[in-house]
Amino acid sequence: MIRLERVSKIFRKKDREIHALQDVSLDIDRGEIFGIIGYSGSGKSTLVRTINLLERPTSGNVYLSDENIALLSEKELIPYRRRIGMIFQHFNLLSSATVYHNIAFPLQLIGTPKEQIDKKIDSLLALIDLTDKRDDYPAALSGGQKQRVAIARALASDPGILLCDEATSALDPQTTRSILSLLKRINEELGITIVLITHQMEVVRAVCHRVAVISQGKIVEMNATAQLFAQPQSPITQELLNPSLTLDN
């Protein structure tokens, strides 16, 4: 469903080049929960943003259902981006809008009739277990509830793909487990392909079918989750699995 083919991304800052991605190739199957894990600055956020072309690759191809979307103009990308939802670490909710209007926002942008919006939001609020928060504002919500609203907003346009950029990093362990449980249910019940980037090994262990490990813009290892945890091959994967902290005296 998603195929990245020799994708590289170079950022140019004054007199230097930053090679954020280097010759990255991977395939993500329809209906899969695919994890991308690495340390801060490894290139994982840039990688996930190439999937919906928020970051256009310097070279390489990005395929969605066999269509090379890297060749499309911004206007031609619009229908493809509607098929891709995205959630972030810091929720990005509109503080002056209620839960209802935060979820409704993408539907209102494309002129969806109010009756359809109401019906859609009712079903999404039931899915995320926040029916009683319909008219609340983000300030009245916990971090986990805010992320549930962000997930509902991402699902409002019925995407086939959900990109999660460090979606649990700002949450405590118990709330993280509840959000991961929700993502797993969304994957199983709605058949949505989920791409989840994180630096937390326990997150990929809990929900991902397969995992790619990225370091310095390169994929250093990719495998089924159980196999990767049982027999990590690269030194970076082994470090991520067995973190240690050494303090200088």
PDB file of C-alpha atoms in Angstrom:
ATOM      1  CA  MET A   1       0.000   0.000   0.000  1.00  0.00           C
ATOM      2  CA  ILE A   2       2.836   2.402   0.910  1.00  0.00           C
ATOM      3  CA  ARG A   3       6.197   2.052  -0.792  1.00  0.00           C
ATOM      4  CA  LEU A   4       9.222   4.281  -0.371  1.00  0.00           C
ATOM      5  CA  GLU A   5      11.850   3.714  -3.012  1.00  0.00           C
ATOM      6  CA  ARG A   6      15.375   5.063  -2.435  1.00  0.00           C
ATOM      7  CA  VAL A   7      14.114   8.207  -0.715  1.00  0.00           C
ATOM      8  CA  SER A   8      16.652  10.837   0.314  1.00  0.00           C
ATOM      9  CA  LYS A   9      16.025  14.251   1.864  1.00  0.00           C
ATOM     10  CA  ILE A  10      18.622  17.002   2.114  1.00  0.00           C
ATOM     11  CA  PHE A  11      17.996  20.210   4.044  1.00  0.00           C
ATOM     12  CA  ARG A  12      20.228  23.115   3.086  1.00  0.00           C
ATOM     13  CA  LYS A  13      21.126  25.654   5.757  1.00  0.00           C
ATOM     14  CA  LYS A  14      23.397  28.473   4.649  1.00  0.00           C
ATOM     15  CA  ASP A  15      26.669  26.807   3.679  1.00  0.00           C
ATOM     16  CA  ARG A  16      25.945  23.257   4.836  1.00  0.00           C
ATOM     17  CA  GLU A  17      23.758  20.287   3.934  1.00  0.00           C
ATOM     18  CA  ILE A  18      21.869  18.099   6.396  1.00  0.00           C
ATOM     19  CA  HIS A  19      21.195  14.592   5.063  1.00  0.00           C
ATOM     20  CA  ALA A  20      18.000  13.814   6.993  1.00  0.00           C
ATOM     21  CA  LEU A  21      17.191  10.693   4.949  1.00  0.00           C
ATOM     22  CA  GLN A  22      19.638   8.604   2.963  1.00  0.00           C
ATOM     23  CA  ASP A  23      18.461   6.095   0.352  1.00  0.00           C
ATOM     24  CA  VAL A  24      15.510   4.802   2.403  1.00  0.00           C
ATOM     25  CA  SER A  25      13.399   1.987   0.922  1.00  0.00           C
ATOM     26  CA  LEU A  26      10.525   0.214   2.663  1.00  0.00           C
ATOM     27  CA  ASP A  27       7.095  -1.302   2.051  1.00  0.00           C
ATOM     28  CA  ILE A  28       4.122  -1.036   4.400  1.00  0.00           C
ATOM     29  CA  ASP A  29       1.232  -3.440   3.839  1.00  0.00           C
ATOM     30  CA  ARG A  30      -2.431  -2.509   3.843  1.00  0.00           C
ATOM     31  CA  GLY A  31      -3.935  -2.967   7.317  1.00  0.00           C
ATOM     32  CA  GLU A  32      -0.555  -3.144   9.040  1.00  0.00           C
ATOM     33  CA  ILE A  33       0.628  -1.284  12.134  1.00  0.00           C
ATOM     34  CA  PHE A  34       4.162  -0.366  11.154  1.00  0.00           C
ATOM     35  CA  GLY A  35       6.580   1.155  13.657  1.00  0.00           C
ATOM     36  CA  ILE A  36       9.531   3.428  12.885  1.00  0.00           C
ATOM     37  CA  ILE A  37      11.838   3.813  15.856  1.00  0.00           C
ATOM     38  CA  GLY A  38      15.033   5.737  16.465  1.00  0.00           C
ATOM     39  CA  TYR A  39      16.728   8.278  18.656  1.00  0.00           C
ATOM     40  CA  SER A  40      15.951  12.006  18.461  1.00  0.00           C
ATOM     41  CA  GLY A  41      17.417  13.443  15.276  1.00  0.00           C
ATOM     42  CA  SER A  42      17.562  10.070  13.533  1.00  0.00           C
ATOM     43  CA  GLY A  43      15.250  11.185  10.707  1.00  0.00           C
ATOM     44  CA  LYS A  44      12.082   9.384  11.739  1.00  0.00           C
ATOM     45  CA  SER A  45       9.817  12.461  11.690  1.00  0.00           C
ATOM     46  CA  THR A  46      11.144  13.483   8.282  1.00  0.00           C
ATOM     47  CA  LEU A  47      10.538   9.944   7.063  1.00  0.00           C
ATOM     48  CA  VAL A  48       6.897   9.840   8.125  1.00  0.00           C
ATOM     49  CA  ARG A  49       6.299  13.292   6.617  1.00  0.00           C
ATOM     50  CA  THR A  50       7.462  12.052   3.217  1.00  0.00           C
ATOM     51  CA  ILE A  51       4.535   9.627   3.147  1.00  0.00           C
ATOM     52  CA  ASN A  52       2.036  12.472   2.691  1.00  0.00           C
ATOM     53  CA  LEU A  53       4.589  14.731   0.972  1.00  0.00           C
ATOM     54  CA  LEU A  54       4.605  17.332   3.743  1.00  0.00           C
ATOM     55  CA  GLU A  55       8.311  16.882   3.089  1.00  0.00           C
ATOM     56  CA  ARG A  56       9.084  16.317  -0.573  1.00  0.00           C
ATOM     57  CA  PRO A  57      12.062  14.000  -1.026  1.00  0.00           C
ATOM     58  CA  THR A  58      15.184  15.395  -2.643  1.00  0.00           C
ATOM     59  CA  SER A  59      15.326  12.156  -4.604  1.00  0.00           C
ATOM     60  CA  GLY A  60      13.422   8.883  -4.724  1.00  0.00           C
ATOM     61  CA  ASN A  61       9.795   7.836  -5.123  1.00  0.00           C
ATOM     62  CA  VAL A  62       6.781   7.581  -2.805  1.00  0.00           C
ATOM     63  CA  TYR A  63       4.008   5.220  -3.875  1.00  0.00           C
ATOM     64  CA  LEU A  64       0.478   5.004  -2.502  1.00  0.00           C
ATOM     65  CA  SER A  65      -1.407   2.081  -4.043  1.00  0.00           C
ATOM     66  CA  ASP A  66       1.086   2.027  -6.949  1.00  0.00           C
ATOM     67  CA  GLU A  67       0.703   5.762  -7.696  1.00  0.00           C
ATOM     68  CA  ASN A  68       3.976   7.702  -7.481  1.00  0.00           C
ATOM     69  CA  ILE A  69       2.694  10.729  -5.587  1.00  0.00           C
ATOM     70  CA  ALA A  70       6.143  12.340  -5.545  1.00  0.00           C
ATOM     71  CA  LEU A  71       5.439  13.347  -9.156  1.00  0.00           C
ATOM     72  CA  LEU A  72       2.175  15.136  -8.337  1.00  0.00           C
ATOM     73  CA  SER A  73       1.614  18.857  -7.942  1.00  0.00           C
ATOM     74  CA  GLU A  74       0.266  20.315  -4.699  1.00  0.00           C
ATOM     75  CA  LYS A  75      -3.211  20.526  -6.268  1.00  0.00           C
ATOM     76  CA  GLU A  76      -3.051  16.929  -7.487  1.00  0.00           C
ATOM     77  CA  LEU A  77      -1.981  15.794  -3.989  1.00  0.00           C
ATOM     78  CA  ILE A  78      -5.165  17.066  -2.288  1.00  0.00           C
ATOM     79  CA  PRO A  79      -7.286  13.885  -2.762  1.00  0.00           C
ATOM     80  CA  TYR A  80      -4.385  11.702  -1.652  1.00  0.00           C
ATOM     81  CA  ARG A  81      -3.777  13.724   1.500  1.00  0.00           C
ATOM     82  CA  ARG A  82      -7.441  13.369   2.438  1.00  0.00           C
ATOM     83  CA  ARG A  83      -6.811   9.636   2.601  1.00  0.00           C
ATOM     84  CA  ILE A  84      -4.045  10.168   5.175  1.00  0.00           C
ATOM     85  CA  GLY A  85      -4.789  11.268   8.747  1.00  0.00           C
ATOM     86  CA  MET A  86      -2.049  12.501  11.062  1.00  0.00           C
ATOM     87  CA  ILE A  87      -1.725  12.912  14.833  1.00  0.00           C
ATOM     88  CA  PHE A  88       1.073  14.612  16.734  1.00  0.00           C
ATOM     89  CA  GLN A  89       2.752  14.624  20.129  1.00  0.00           C
ATOM     90  CA  HIS A  90       1.195  17.919  21.231  1.00  0.00           C
ATOM     91  CA  PHE A  91      -2.364  17.342  19.946  1.00  0.00           C
ATOM     92  CA  ASN A  92      -2.649  20.621  17.925  1.00  0.00           C
ATOM     93  CA  LEU A  93      -6.240  21.244  18.987  1.00  0.00           C
ATOM     94  CA  LEU A  94      -7.977  24.604  18.565  1.00  0.00           C
ATOM     95  CA  SER A  95      -8.200  25.975  22.106  1.00  0.00           C
ATOM     96  CA  SER A  96     -11.174  28.232  21.274  1.00  0.00           C
ATOM     97  CA  ALA A  97     -13.216  25.391  19.760  1.00  0.00           C
ATOM     98  CA  THR A  98     -15.218  22.666  21.481  1.00  0.00           C
ATOM     99  CA  VAL A  99     -14.498  18.976  21.057  1.00  0.00           C
ATOM    100  CA  TYR A 100     -17.297  18.870  18.475  1.00  0.00           C
ATOM    101  CA  HIS A 101     -15.866  21.729  16.420  1.00  0.00           C
ATOM    102  CA  ASN A 102     -12.294  20.425  16.651  1.00  0.00           C
ATOM    103  CA  ILE A 103     -13.392  17.123  15.120  1.00  0.00           C
ATOM    104  CA  ALA A 104     -15.711  18.833  12.629  1.00  0.00           C
ATOM    105  CA  PHE A 105     -13.045  21.225  11.344  1.00  0.00           C
ATOM    106  CA  PRO A 106     -11.677  19.108   8.421  1.00  0.00           C
ATOM    107  CA  LEU A 107     -15.232  18.230   7.345  1.00  0.00           C
ATOM    108  CA  GLN A 108     -16.320  21.850   7.408  1.00  0.00           C
ATOM    109  CA  LEU A 109     -13.339  22.792   5.239  1.00  0.00           C
ATOM    110  CA  ILE A 110     -14.589  20.578   2.424  1.00  0.00           C
ATOM    111  CA  GLY A 111     -18.217  21.689   2.757  1.00  0.00           C
ATOM    112  CA  THR A 112     -19.723  18.549   4.298  1.00  0.00           C
ATOM    113  CA  PRO A 113     -23.435  19.048   5.146  1.00  0.00           C
ATOM    114  CA  LYS A 114     -24.100  19.587   8.862  1.00  0.00           C
ATOM    115  CA  GLU A 115     -26.344  16.518   9.141  1.00  0.00           C
ATOM    116  CA  GLN A 116     -23.501  14.312   7.902  1.00  0.00           C
ATOM    117  CA  ILE A 117     -21.021  16.035  10.231  1.00  0.00           C
ATOM    118  CA  ASP A 118     -23.291  15.468  13.245  1.00  0.00           C
ATOM    119  CA  LYS A 119     -23.704  11.788  12.404  1.00  0.00           C
ATOM    120  CA  LYS A 120     -19.972  11.322  11.841  1.00  0.00           C
ATOM    121  CA  ILE A 121     -18.987  13.054  15.071  1.00  0.00           C
ATOM    122  CA  ASP A 122     -21.487  11.031  17.098  1.00  0.00           C
ATOM    123  CA  SER A 123     -19.899   7.803  15.818  1.00  0.00           C
ATOM    124  CA  LEU A 124     -16.348   9.072  16.404  1.00  0.00           C
ATOM    125  CA  LEU A 125     -17.107  10.237  19.942  1.00  0.00           C
ATOM    126  CA  ALA A 126     -18.483   6.774  20.676  1.00  0.00           C
ATOM    127  CA  LEU A 127     -15.341   5.207  19.201  1.00  0.00           C
ATOM    128  CA  ILE A 128     -13.006   7.271  21.399  1.00  0.00           C
ATOM    129  CA  ASP A 129     -15.270   7.000  24.481  1.00  0.00           C
ATOM    130  CA  LEU A 130     -15.805  10.761  24.848  1.00  0.00           C
ATOM    131  CA  THR A 131     -19.495  11.152  24.073  1.00  0.00           C
ATOM    132  CA  ASP A 132     -20.001  13.170  27.258  1.00  0.00           C
ATOM    133  CA  LYS A 133     -17.232  15.658  26.278  1.00  0.00           C
ATOM    134  CA  ARG A 134     -18.894  16.824  23.038  1.00  0.00           C
ATOM    135  CA  ASP A 135     -19.299  20.447  24.140  1.00  0.00           C
ATOM    136  CA  ASP A 136     -16.181  20.758  26.317  1.00  0.00           C
ATOM    137  CA  TYR A 137     -13.144  22.848  25.419  1.00  0.00           C
ATOM    138  CA  PRO A 138      -9.593  21.420  25.291  1.00  0.00           C
ATOM    139  CA  ALA A 139      -8.618  23.223  28.519  1.00  0.00           C
ATOM    140  CA  ALA A 140     -11.073  21.004  30.403  1.00  0.00           C
ATOM    141  CA  LEU A 141      -9.573  17.769  29.038  1.00  0.00           C
ATOM    142  CA  SER A 142      -6.726  15.586  30.262  1.00  0.00           C
ATOM    143  CA  GLY A 143      -3.763  14.872  27.989  1.00  0.00           C
ATOM    144  CA  GLY A 144      -5.159  11.475  27.044  1.00  0.00           C
ATOM    145  CA  GLN A 145      -8.564  12.949  26.238  1.00  0.00           C
ATOM    146  CA  LYS A 146      -6.957  15.619  24.065  1.00  0.00           C
ATOM    147  CA  GLN A 147      -5.109  12.939  22.113  1.00  0.00           C
ATOM    148  CA  ARG A 148      -8.356  10.993  21.656  1.00  0.00           C
ATOM    149  CA  VAL A 149      -9.957  14.117  20.193  1.00  0.00           C
ATOM    150  CA  ALA A 150      -6.953  14.541  17.888  1.00  0.00           C
ATOM    151  CA  ILE A 151      -7.364  10.930  16.764  1.00  0.00           C
ATOM    152  CA  ALA A 152     -11.077  11.471  16.088  1.00  0.00           C
ATOM    153  CA  ARG A 153     -10.281  14.590  14.050  1.00  0.00           C
ATOM    154  CA  ALA A 154      -7.737  12.618  12.006  1.00  0.00           C
ATOM    155  CA  LEU A 155     -10.370   9.933  11.347  1.00  0.00           C
ATOM    156  CA  ALA A 156     -13.132  12.373  10.373  1.00  0.00           C
ATOM    157  CA  SER A 157     -12.383  12.227   6.644  1.00  0.00           C
ATOM    158  CA  ASP A 158     -12.309   8.384   6.611  1.00  0.00           C
ATOM    159  CA  PRO A 159      -8.593   7.977   5.838  1.00  0.00           C
ATOM    160  CA  GLY A 160      -7.058   4.679   4.830  1.00  0.00           C
ATOM    161  CA  ILE A 161      -3.774   5.606   6.523  1.00  0.00           C
ATOM    162  CA  LEU A 162      -3.080   7.119   9.945  1.00  0.00           C
ATOM    163  CA  LEU A 163       0.353   8.622  10.633  1.00  0.00           C
ATOM    164  CA  CYS A 164       1.292   8.945  14.318  1.00  0.00           C
ATOM    165  CA  ASP A 165       4.236  11.229  15.051  1.00  0.00           C
ATOM    166  CA  GLU A 166       5.339  10.530  18.656  1.00  0.00           C
ATOM    167  CA  ALA A 167       1.643  10.373  19.557  1.00  0.00           C
ATOM    168  CA  THR A 168       2.252   8.993  23.075  1.00  0.00           C
ATOM    169  CA  SER A 169       5.479  10.782  24.036  1.00  0.00           C
ATOM    170  CA  ALA A 170       3.728  13.456  26.121  1.00  0.00           C
ATOM    171  CA  LEU A 171       1.575  10.954  28.013  1.00  0.00           C
ATOM    172  CA  ASP A 172       2.066   8.996  31.225  1.00  0.00           C
ATOM    173  CA  PRO A 173       2.410   5.192  30.995  1.00  0.00           C
ATOM    174  CA  GLN A 174      -1.209   4.378  31.890  1.00  0.00           C
ATOM    175  CA  THR A 175      -2.589   6.888  29.391  1.00  0.00           C
ATOM    176  CA  THR A 176      -0.125   5.634  26.781  1.00  0.00           C
ATOM    177  CA  ARG A 177      -1.532   2.130  27.189  1.00  0.00           C
ATOM    178  CA  SER A 178      -5.092   3.393  26.701  1.00  0.00           C
ATOM    179  CA  ILE A 179      -4.145   5.306  23.536  1.00  0.00           C
ATOM    180  CA  LEU A 180      -2.300   2.298  22.123  1.00  0.00           C
ATOM    181  CA  SER A 181      -5.330   0.136  22.877  1.00  0.00           C
ATOM    182  CA  LEU A 182      -7.498   2.625  20.971  1.00  0.00           C
ATOM    183  CA  LEU A 183      -5.107   2.630  17.985  1.00  0.00           C
ATOM    184  CA  LYS A 184      -5.111  -1.157  17.930  1.00  0.00           C
ATOM    185  CA  ARG A 185      -8.920  -1.184  17.961  1.00  0.00           C
ATOM    186  CA  ILE A 186      -9.030   1.365  15.128  1.00  0.00           C
ATOM    187  CA  ASN A 187      -6.681  -0.827  13.103  1.00  0.00           C
ATOM    188  CA  GLU A 188      -8.697  -3.990  13.730  1.00  0.00           C
ATOM    189  CA  GLU A 189     -12.224  -2.567  13.409  1.00  0.00           C
ATOM    190  CA  LEU A 190     -11.696  -0.009  10.649  1.00  0.00           C
ATOM    191  CA  GLY A 191      -8.848  -1.702   8.770  1.00  0.00           C
ATOM    192  CA  ILE A 192      -6.777   1.482   8.776  1.00  0.00           C
ATOM    193  CA  THR A 193      -3.058   1.188   8.082  1.00  0.00           C
ATOM    194  CA  ILE A 194      -1.115   2.859  10.907  1.00  0.00           C
ATOM    195  CA  VAL A 195       2.440   4.171  10.696  1.00  0.00           C
ATOM    196  CA  LEU A 196       3.726   4.950  14.163  1.00  0.00           C
ATOM    197  CA  ILE A 197       7.006   6.709  14.857  1.00  0.00           C
ATOM    198  CA  THR A 198       8.450   6.736  18.341  1.00  0.00           C
ATOM    199  CA  HIS A 199      11.583   6.451  20.443  1.00  0.00           C
ATOM    200  CA  GLN A 200       9.767   4.190  22.933  1.00  0.00           C
ATOM    201  CA  MET A 201      10.477   0.481  22.430  1.00  0.00           C
ATOM    202  CA  GLU A 202       7.555  -0.512  24.666  1.00  0.00           C
ATOM    203  CA  VAL A 203       5.191   1.259  22.257  1.00  0.00           C
ATOM    204  CA  VAL A 204       6.259  -0.735  19.200  1.00  0.00           C
ATOM    205  CA  ARG A 205       6.300  -3.949  21.233  1.00  0.00           C
ATOM    206  CA  ALA A 206       2.694  -3.374  22.297  1.00  0.00           C
ATOM    207  CA  VAL A 207       1.027  -2.752  18.938  1.00  0.00           C
ATOM    208  CA  CYS A 208       3.288  -2.952  15.879  1.00  0.00           C
ATOM    209  CA  HIS A 209       3.314  -5.861  13.451  1.00  0.00           C
ATOM    210  CA  ARG A 210       6.664  -4.852  11.974  1.00  0.00           C
ATOM    211  CA  VAL A 211       9.338  -2.329  12.920  1.00  0.00           C
ATOM    212  CA  ALA A 212      12.018  -0.369  11.086  1.00  0.00           C
ATOM    213  CA  VAL A 213      14.943   1.071  13.036  1.00  0.00           C
ATOM    214  CA  ILE A 214      16.382   4.324  11.693  1.00  0.00           C
ATOM    215  CA  SER A 215      19.715   5.937  12.538  1.00  0.00           C
ATOM    216  CA  GLN A 216      21.347   8.967  10.912  1.00  0.00           C
ATOM    217  CA  GLY A 217      18.771   8.923   8.145  1.00  0.00           C
ATOM    218  CA  LYS A 218      19.273   5.266   7.220  1.00  0.00           C
ATOM    219  CA  ILE A 219      17.190   2.158   7.909  1.00  0.00           C
ATOM    220  CA  VAL A 220      19.592  -0.070   9.844  1.00  0.00           C
ATOM    221  CA  GLU A 221      17.186  -2.942  10.587  1.00  0.00           C
ATOM    222  CA  MET A 222      13.650  -4.001   9.721  1.00  0.00           C
ATOM    223  CA  ASN A 223      11.783  -7.080  10.883  1.00  0.00           C
ATOM    224  CA  ALA A 224       8.633  -8.514  12.414  1.00  0.00           C
ATOM    225  CA  THR A 225       8.299  -7.080  15.927  1.00  0.00           C
ATOM    226  CA  ALA A 226       8.678 -10.376  17.774  1.00  0.00           C
ATOM    227  CA  GLN A 227      11.733 -11.318  15.708  1.00  0.00           C
ATOM    228  CA  LEU A 228      13.350  -7.920  16.164  1.00  0.00           C
ATOM    229  CA  PHE A 229      12.950  -8.070  19.943  1.00  0.00           C
ATOM    230  CA  ALA A 230      14.140 -11.673  20.126  1.00  0.00           C
ATOM    231  CA  GLN A 231      17.184 -11.267  17.866  1.00  0.00           C
ATOM    232  CA  PRO A 232      18.194  -7.628  17.346  1.00  0.00           C
ATOM    233  CA  GLN A 233      20.938  -7.429  14.739  1.00  0.00           C
ATOM    234  CA  SER A 234      22.195  -3.844  14.634  1.00  0.00           C
ATOM    235  CA  PRO A 235      24.055  -2.138  17.503  1.00  0.00           C
ATOM    236  CA  ILE A 236      21.501   0.705  17.446  1.00  0.00           C
ATOM    237  CA  THR A 237      18.608  -1.729  17.947  1.00  0.00           C
ATOM    238  CA  GLN A 238      20.472  -3.405  20.783  1.00  0.00           C
ATOM    239  CA  GLU A 239      21.024  -0.004  22.437  1.00  0.00           C
ATOM    240  CA  LEU A 240      17.346   0.883  22.101  1.00  0.00           C
ATOM    241  CA  LEU A 241      16.374  -2.438  23.650  1.00  0.00           C
ATOM    242  CA  ASN A 242      18.886  -2.156  26.503  1.00  0.00           C
ATOM    243  CA  PRO A 243      19.222   1.542  27.346  1.00  0.00           C
ATOM    244  CA  SER A 244      21.797   2.458  29.962  1.00  0.00           C
ATOM    245  CA  LEU A 245      22.863   5.767  31.417  1.00  0.00           C
ATOM    246  CA  THR A 246      26.474   6.456  32.283  1.00  0.00           C
ATOM    247  CA  LEU A 247      27.291   9.565  34.321  1.00  0.00           C
ATOM    248  CA  ASP A 248      30.740  11.082  34.277  1.00  0.00           C
ATOM    249  CA  ASN A 249      32.231  11.729  37.713  1.00  0.00           C
TER     250      ASN A 249
END
